[in-house]
Short mmCIF file of C-alpha atoms in Angstrom, two decimals:
data_model
loop_
_atom_site.label_atom_id
_atom_site.label_comp_id
_atom_site.label_asym_id
_atom_site.label_seq_id
_atom_site.Cartn_x
_atom_site.Cartn_y
_atom_site.Cartn_z
CA MET A 261 -12.39 -16.73 -8.39
CA HIS A 262 -11.34 -18.30 -5.08
CA THR A 263 -8.18 -20.40 -5.10
CA ASP A 264 -6.72 -21.75 -1.86
CA GLY A 265 -8.79 -19.21 0.04
CA HIS A 266 -7.59 -16.25 -2.05
CA ASP A 267 -10.16 -14.29 -4.02
CA LEU A 268 -8.12 -13.61 -7.15
CA ARG A 269 -10.80 -11.35 -8.61
CA HIS A 270 -10.96 -8.97 -5.64
CA HIS A 271 -9.31 -5.65 -6.46
CA GLY A 272 -8.97 -2.31 -4.71
CA ASP A 273 -11.96 -0.75 -6.46
CA ALA A 274 -14.24 -3.13 -4.53
CA GLU A 275 -13.32 -1.21 -1.36
CA VAL A 276 -14.80 2.05 -2.69
CA ARG A 277 -17.92 0.85 -4.48
CA ASP A 278 -21.46 1.09 -3.13
CA ASP A 279 -21.27 1.82 0.62
CA GLY A 280 -17.57 2.71 0.24
CA SER A 281 -18.04 5.38 -2.40
CA ALA A 282 -17.92 8.24 0.13
CA LEU A 283 -14.76 7.00 1.86
CA VAL A 284 -11.34 8.64 1.54
CA ASP A 285 -9.66 6.28 -0.90
CA LEU A 286 -6.34 4.70 0.05
CA ALA A 287 -7.39 1.41 -1.57
CA VAL A 288 -7.03 2.11 -5.31
CA ASN A 289 -3.57 2.59 -6.79
CA VAL A 290 -4.57 5.33 -9.25
CA ARG A 291 -2.89 8.71 -8.73
CA ALA A 292 -5.29 11.17 -7.15
CA ASP A 293 -6.54 14.32 -8.92
CA THR A 294 -6.16 12.79 -12.37
CA PRO A 295 -6.56 12.92 -15.31
CA PRO A 296 -5.18 16.46 -15.59
CA ALA A 297 -7.28 19.09 -17.35
CA TRP A 298 -5.12 19.13 -20.48
CA LEU A 299 -5.50 15.37 -20.91
CA ARG A 300 -9.26 15.49 -20.38
CA ALA A 301 -9.48 18.18 -23.04
CA HIS A 302 -7.38 16.14 -25.45
CA ILE A 303 -9.54 13.06 -24.96
CA ALA A 304 -12.72 15.12 -25.31
CA ALA A 305 -11.48 16.50 -28.64
CA SER A 306 -11.26 12.96 -30.00
CA LEU A 307 -15.02 12.49 -29.58
CA THR A 308 -15.68 14.26 -32.88
CA GLY A 309 -14.16 11.24 -34.63
CA LEU A 310 -16.33 8.55 -33.06
CA ALA A 311 -18.17 7.83 -36.32
CA ALA A 312 -15.00 6.30 -37.77
CA TYR A 313 -13.50 2.98 -36.72
CA PRO A 314 -10.47 3.35 -34.44
CA ASP A 315 -7.09 3.61 -36.17
CA GLY A 316 -4.32 2.75 -33.76
CA ARG A 317 -1.33 3.32 -36.05
CA ALA A 318 -0.36 6.77 -34.78
CA ALA A 319 -0.69 5.78 -31.11
CA ARG A 320 1.25 2.58 -31.71
CA ALA A 321 4.04 4.51 -33.43
CA ALA A 322 4.11 7.04 -30.58
CA VAL A 323 4.45 4.32 -27.93
CA ALA A 324 7.16 2.64 -29.99
CA ALA A 325 9.08 5.90 -30.31
CA ARG A 326 8.76 6.53 -26.57
CA HIS A 327 10.63 3.27 -25.93
CA GLY A 328 12.97 3.44 -28.94
CA LEU A 329 11.41 0.33 -30.48
CA PRO A 330 9.94 -0.52 -33.89
CA ALA A 331 6.14 -0.41 -34.05
CA GLU A 332 5.90 -4.15 -34.67
CA ARG A 333 7.15 -4.71 -31.11
CA VAL A 334 4.13 -2.84 -29.65
CA LEU A 335 0.55 -3.94 -29.07
CA LEU A 336 -2.05 -1.55 -27.65
CA THR A 337 -4.57 -3.13 -25.30
CA ALA A 338 -7.69 -2.23 -23.35
CA GLY A 339 -5.66 -1.82 -20.16
CA ALA A 340 -2.91 -4.14 -18.98
CA ALA A 341 -5.61 -6.55 -17.77
CA GLU A 342 -6.55 -7.39 -21.38
CA ALA A 343 -2.91 -8.26 -22.06
CA PHE A 344 -3.00 -10.93 -19.35
CA VAL A 345 -6.03 -12.52 -21.00
CA LEU A 346 -4.36 -12.45 -24.42
CA LEU A 347 -1.19 -14.05 -23.05
CA ALA A 348 -3.20 -16.77 -21.34
CA ARG A 349 -5.23 -17.58 -24.43
CA ALA A 350 -2.75 -17.06 -27.27
CA LEU A 351 0.53 -18.51 -26.03
CA LYS A 352 1.03 -22.26 -26.03
CA VAL A 353 2.53 -22.97 -22.62
CA ARG A 354 2.75 -26.12 -20.52
CA ARG A 355 3.94 -24.91 -17.14
CA PRO A 356 3.09 -21.31 -16.29
CA VAL A 357 4.36 -19.94 -12.98
CA VAL A 358 3.35 -16.73 -11.25
CA VAL A 359 5.63 -15.10 -8.68
CA HIS A 360 3.52 -14.02 -5.69
CA PRO A 361 2.47 -11.96 -3.88
CA GLN A 362 1.56 -9.85 -6.88
CA PHE A 363 -1.41 -8.57 -8.89
CA THR A 364 -3.74 -11.56 -9.08
CA GLU A 365 -5.26 -11.04 -12.53
CA PRO A 366 -2.44 -12.86 -14.41
CA GLU A 367 -3.11 -16.07 -12.49
CA ALA A 368 -6.88 -15.66 -12.78
CA ALA A 369 -6.61 -15.23 -16.56
CA LEU A 370 -4.36 -18.27 -16.88
CA ARG A 371 -6.73 -20.41 -14.85
CA ASP A 372 -9.73 -19.19 -16.86
CA ALA A 373 -7.88 -20.31 -20.01
CA GLY A 374 -7.52 -23.82 -18.57
CA HIS A 375 -3.93 -23.69 -17.37
CA ASP A 376 -2.65 -25.35 -14.22
CA VAL A 377 -0.73 -22.49 -12.63
CA GLY A 378 2.30 -22.91 -10.38
CA ARG A 379 3.18 -20.40 -7.70
CA VAL A 380 6.46 -19.13 -6.33
CA LEU A 381 5.79 -17.43 -3.00
CA LEU A 382 8.30 -14.77 -1.98
CA ARG A 383 8.74 -14.58 1.78
CA ALA A 384 8.12 -11.68 4.13
CA GLU A 385 11.23 -12.57 6.12
CA ASP A 386 13.25 -12.02 2.94
CA GLY A 387 11.58 -8.68 2.30
CA PHE A 388 9.68 -10.27 -0.61
CA ARG A 389 12.89 -10.12 -2.67
CA LEU A 390 13.21 -12.28 -5.76
CA ASP A 391 15.50 -15.30 -5.81
CA PRO A 392 15.60 -16.46 -9.46
CA ALA A 393 16.62 -19.95 -8.30
CA ALA A 394 13.20 -20.35 -6.67
CA VAL A 395 11.51 -20.44 -10.09
CA PRO A 396 11.29 -24.00 -11.50
CA GLU A 397 13.71 -24.53 -14.35
CA ASP A 398 11.01 -26.11 -16.55
CA ALA A 399 8.58 -23.17 -16.23
CA ASP A 400 7.91 -21.96 -19.77
CA LEU A 401 5.93 -18.87 -18.73
CA VAL A 402 6.93 -16.76 -15.72
CA VAL A 403 5.00 -13.70 -14.56
CA ILE A 404 6.40 -11.12 -12.15
CA GLY A 405 5.52 -7.53 -11.29
CA ASN A 406 8.12 -4.77 -11.01
CA PRO A 407 7.62 -2.74 -8.91
CA THR A 408 5.39 -5.38 -7.42
CA ASN A 409 1.80 -4.79 -6.37
CA PRO A 410 1.14 -5.07 -3.39
CA THR A 411 4.60 -5.33 -1.81
CA SER A 412 6.04 -2.14 -3.40
CA VAL A 413 9.31 -4.02 -3.95
CA LEU A 414 11.43 -2.91 -6.91
CA HIS A 415 13.51 -5.84 -8.11
CA PRO A 416 16.85 -5.13 -9.81
CA ALA A 417 16.43 -5.37 -13.59
CA GLU A 418 19.33 -7.78 -13.88
CA THR A 419 17.82 -10.07 -11.25
CA VAL A 420 14.55 -10.19 -13.18
CA ALA A 421 16.40 -10.71 -16.46
CA ARG A 422 18.09 -13.76 -14.95
CA LEU A 423 14.68 -15.47 -15.13
CA ALA A 424 14.93 -15.51 -18.94
CA ARG A 425 15.62 -18.86 -20.63
CA PRO A 426 15.48 -20.19 -24.19
CA GLY A 427 11.95 -21.46 -24.72
CA ARG A 428 10.53 -19.43 -21.81
CA THR A 429 8.26 -16.39 -21.98
CA LEU A 430 9.14 -13.92 -19.22
CA VAL A 431 6.26 -11.53 -18.52
CA VAL A 432 7.19 -8.45 -16.47
CA ASP A 433 4.27 -6.30 -15.34
CA GLU A 434 5.64 -2.74 -15.23
CA ALA A 435 2.25 -1.09 -14.67
CA PHE A 436 3.73 1.08 -11.90
CA MET A 437 7.22 1.64 -13.31
CA ASP A 438 6.45 5.18 -14.43
CA ALA A 439 5.86 6.03 -10.75
CA VAL A 440 9.51 5.16 -10.03
CA PRO A 441 11.83 8.18 -10.44
CA GLY A 442 13.96 7.64 -13.53
CA GLU A 443 12.17 4.33 -14.17
CA ARG A 444 15.29 2.64 -12.86
CA GLU A 445 15.21 -1.14 -13.13
CA ALA A 446 12.87 -0.97 -16.15
CA LEU A 447 13.16 -3.63 -18.85
CA ALA A 448 10.69 -2.01 -21.24
CA ASP A 449 13.31 -0.76 -23.71
CA ARG A 450 15.38 -3.95 -23.73
CA THR A 451 15.55 -6.21 -26.78
CA ASP A 452 18.42 -8.42 -25.58
CA VAL A 453 16.43 -10.51 -23.06
CA PRO A 454 15.09 -13.68 -24.74
CA GLY A 455 11.35 -14.23 -24.45
CA LEU A 456 10.77 -10.91 -22.68
CA VAL A 457 7.25 -9.49 -22.62
CA VAL A 458 6.75 -6.17 -20.78
CA LEU A 459 3.32 -4.84 -19.88
CA ARG A 460 2.67 -1.16 -19.25
CA SER A 461 -0.48 0.63 -18.07
CA LEU A 462 -1.41 4.25 -18.64
CA THR A 463 -4.30 4.10 -16.18
CA LYS A 464 -2.36 4.45 -12.89
CA THR A 465 -0.31 7.61 -13.32
CA TRP A 466 -2.86 9.36 -15.52
CA GLY A 467 -6.11 8.35 -13.79
CA LEU A 468 -7.56 6.57 -16.83
CA ALA A 469 -8.85 3.36 -15.24
CA GLY A 470 -12.27 4.03 -16.73
CA LEU A 471 -10.87 4.45 -20.25
CA ARG A 472 -8.84 1.19 -20.32
CA ILE A 473 -5.52 1.72 -22.09
CA GLY A 474 -2.22 -0.12 -21.82
CA TYR A 475 0.30 -1.82 -24.05
CA VAL A 476 2.59 -4.80 -24.53
CA LEU A 477 6.23 -4.66 -25.60
CA ALA A 478 7.68 -7.89 -26.99
CA ALA A 479 9.33 -9.53 -29.97
CA ALA A 480 7.42 -8.99 -33.21
CA GLU A 481 6.38 -12.65 -33.50
CA THR A 482 4.94 -12.62 -29.96
CA ILE A 483 3.07 -9.39 -30.68
CA ALA A 484 1.63 -10.97 -33.83
CA GLU A 485 0.38 -13.98 -31.83
CA LEU A 486 -1.30 -11.76 -29.28
CA GLU A 487 -2.80 -9.51 -31.94
CA ARG A 488 -4.44 -12.50 -33.62
CA ALA A 489 -6.20 -13.24 -30.33
CA GLN A 490 -7.61 -9.71 -30.06
CA PRO A 491 -11.04 -8.77 -31.40
CA LEU A 492 -11.19 -6.19 -34.15
CA TRP A 493 -10.76 -2.57 -33.00
CA PRO A 494 -10.01 -3.51 -29.37
CA VAL A 495 -8.95 -0.02 -28.27
CA SER A 496 -11.39 2.88 -28.59
CA THR A 497 -10.63 6.16 -30.35
CA PRO A 498 -10.56 8.15 -27.06
CA ALA A 499 -8.19 5.57 -25.54
CA LEU A 500 -5.91 5.81 -28.58
CA ALA A 501 -5.88 9.60 -28.25
CA ALA A 502 -4.94 9.21 -24.59
CA ALA A 503 -2.14 6.77 -25.40
CA GLU A 504 -0.59 9.13 -27.91
CA ALA A 505 -0.86 12.06 -25.50
CA CYS A 506 0.54 10.16 -22.50
CA VAL A 507 3.80 9.33 -24.25
CA SER A 508 4.39 12.87 -25.53
CA PRO A 509 7.42 14.79 -24.22
CA ARG A 510 5.12 17.03 -22.18
CA ALA A 511 3.43 14.05 -20.54
CA LEU A 512 6.69 12.24 -19.85
CA ALA A 513 8.05 15.33 -18.11
CA GLU A 514 4.87 15.64 -16.04
CA ALA A 515 4.99 11.94 -15.12
CA ALA A 516 8.63 12.26 -14.07
CA HIS A 517 7.73 15.18 -11.81
CA ALA A 518 4.81 13.22 -10.37
CA ALA A 519 7.09 10.26 -9.64
CA HIS A 520 9.34 12.44 -7.49
CA ARG A 521 6.32 13.88 -5.71
CA VAL A 522 4.97 10.40 -5.04
CA ALA A 523 8.35 9.37 -3.63
CA ALA A 524 8.30 12.32 -1.23
CA ASP A 525 4.70 11.65 -0.19
CA ARG A 526 5.51 7.96 0.30
CA ALA A 527 8.43 8.84 2.56
CA HIS A 528 6.07 11.00 4.61
CA LEU A 529 3.58 8.11 4.89
CA VAL A 530 6.25 5.59 5.86
CA ALA A 531 7.68 7.94 8.49
CA GLY A 532 4.20 8.41 9.96
CA LEU A 533 3.53 4.67 10.00
CA ALA A 534 6.81 4.12 11.87
CA GLU A 535 5.19 5.86 14.84
CA PHE A 536 2.91 2.83 15.22
CA ALA A 537 5.74 0.30 15.59
CA SER A 538 4.83 -0.13 19.26
CA ASP A 539 1.37 -1.25 18.11
CA GLY A 540 3.00 -4.03 16.10
CA LEU A 541 2.67 -2.32 12.72
CA ARG A 542 5.47 -3.10 10.25
CA VAL A 543 6.04 -1.58 6.80
CA VAL A 544 7.67 -3.56 3.99
CA GLU A 545 10.73 -1.50 3.07
CA PRO A 546 12.18 -0.11 0.97
CA ALA A 547 8.88 0.76 -0.71
CA GLU A 548 9.32 1.98 -4.29
CA GLY A 549 5.79 2.03 -5.73
CA PRO A 550 2.89 4.45 -5.19
CA PHE A 551 1.64 2.25 -2.33
CA VAL A 552 3.00 0.51 0.77
CA LEU A 553 2.31 -2.88 2.33
CA VAL A 554 1.94 -3.11 6.09
CA ARG A 555 1.56 -6.00 8.51
CA LEU A 556 -0.51 -5.73 11.66
CA ASP A 557 -1.86 -8.56 13.79
CA ARG A 558 -5.23 -6.80 14.14
CA ALA A 559 -5.35 -5.67 10.51
CA ALA A 560 -8.85 -6.97 9.73
CA ALA A 561 -10.38 -5.24 12.75
CA VAL A 562 -8.43 -2.04 12.10
CA ARG A 563 -9.60 -2.02 8.48
CA GLY A 564 -13.21 -2.31 9.70
CA HIS A 565 -12.78 0.60 12.11
CA LEU A 566 -11.10 2.68 9.39
CA ARG A 567 -14.15 2.18 7.16
CA THR A 568 -16.43 3.30 9.97
CA LEU A 569 -14.23 6.36 10.46
CA GLY A 570 -14.24 7.25 6.74
CA TYR A 571 -11.17 5.62 5.17
CA ALA A 572 -10.83 2.72 2.70
CA VAL A 573 -7.66 0.61 2.57
CA ARG A 574 -6.93 -2.53 0.59
CA ARG A 575 -7.17 -5.87 2.38
CA GLY A 576 -4.17 -8.10 1.77
CA ASP A 577 -5.58 -11.58 2.25
CA THR A 578 -6.69 -11.93 -1.38
CA PHE A 579 -3.03 -12.03 -2.50
CA PRO A 580 -1.40 -15.49 -2.48
CA GLY A 581 1.44 -15.39 0.03
CA LEU A 582 -0.38 -12.96 2.33
CA ASP A 583 -3.09 -13.38 4.96
CA GLU A 584 -5.55 -11.26 6.92
CA LYS A 585 -2.71 -9.53 8.79
CA TRP A 586 -1.71 -7.44 5.75
CA LEU A 587 -3.03 -4.16 4.36
CA ARG A 588 -2.02 -2.13 1.30
CA LEU A 589 -2.13 1.65 1.50
CA ALA A 590 -2.04 3.91 -1.56
CA VAL A 591 0.23 6.94 -1.33
CA ARG A 592 -1.68 10.20 -1.17
CA ASP A 593 -0.78 13.86 -0.61
CA ARG A 594 0.48 14.93 2.81
CA ALA A 595 -2.78 16.43 4.02
CA THR A 596 -4.66 13.23 3.22
CA VAL A 597 -1.92 11.12 4.79
CA ASN A 598 -1.95 13.23 7.95
CA GLY A 599 -5.70 12.76 8.27
CA PHE A 600 -5.32 9.05 7.69
CA LEU A 601 -2.59 8.69 10.32
CA GLN A 602 -4.74 10.42 12.92
CA THR A 603 -7.64 8.14 12.02
CA LEU A 604 -5.39 5.07 12.14
CA ASP A 605 -4.47 6.04 15.69
CA ARG A 606 -8.17 6.09 16.59
CA ALA A 607 -8.83 2.78 14.82
CA LEU A 608 -6.00 1.11 16.72
CA ALA A 609 -7.35 2.45 20.00
CA LEU A 610 -10.82 1.12 19.19
CA THR A 611 -9.37 -2.27 18.30
CA ALA A 612 -7.47 -2.43 21.60
CA ARG A 613 -10.63 -2.06 23.67
#
């Protein structure tokens, strides 16, 4: 779907399909070396129950307990992407607004459902920080990511909560919040924000993009509306097993440890990128997600040379509010980052010729 020159249906996985499958992947925001062996074994054990229809009650209760919420405030979905489709189709809204740059699937789903979608474009010169006053007062559906893909900006929870209004649905995409140490600025557990809908994904931290599992947290009546729009048995038995496992105390402790490791690896990446300031490269800071956004006048050419040299990065021009001068880089371990930085140096030299 192309809107105003932005391909809303282009995602990072397109960079590593087909001729990109052998590239070192800094394009997809899924944590490397996942899922862990214990989680693969747990999912595999669920395969003995495939003859029965999926029963999501235990997984739903586990997710609810993880957030200290009643089960009727939880809806399990086939990834967070399904939740965007359900919201677009089930909720009766007149003026939806999406805060960009951010993950483009919410706008694409709204447009597919026949909605005329408004945009609020956060500005690079402001560090892509949210100003609640920029959102039209009559918007009855507002979508924002936190931390935001692709900018890696973590908005203060209270700033995001200020977007709430009577009669407005406030959708906060927290797909990457579990990669933030302490999940600070999360709204997932809150029940005091009117119209709040929080989306979570289990595919990023746990490497389950191929399994499709996420969930929605919202008021019971909103959950009921969305559930009516779902087909029967929308989440598979293996995905339900994964959901229950990924919110267990063991998994939460592992995710917390991983978040701190990602933060350290991100700091290493950002420090390395700072060495290219004289080449005109600028990093959006402070970065708080498992990825960073960089601006470079020759970004398109550099991306092409990186592919030739064995590395895939995410182009930024498909995000409303960005153009061909932006690239998104997934955080990887230090050895991978060091290899990438050396290759970036070569790509910049090739571009300068």
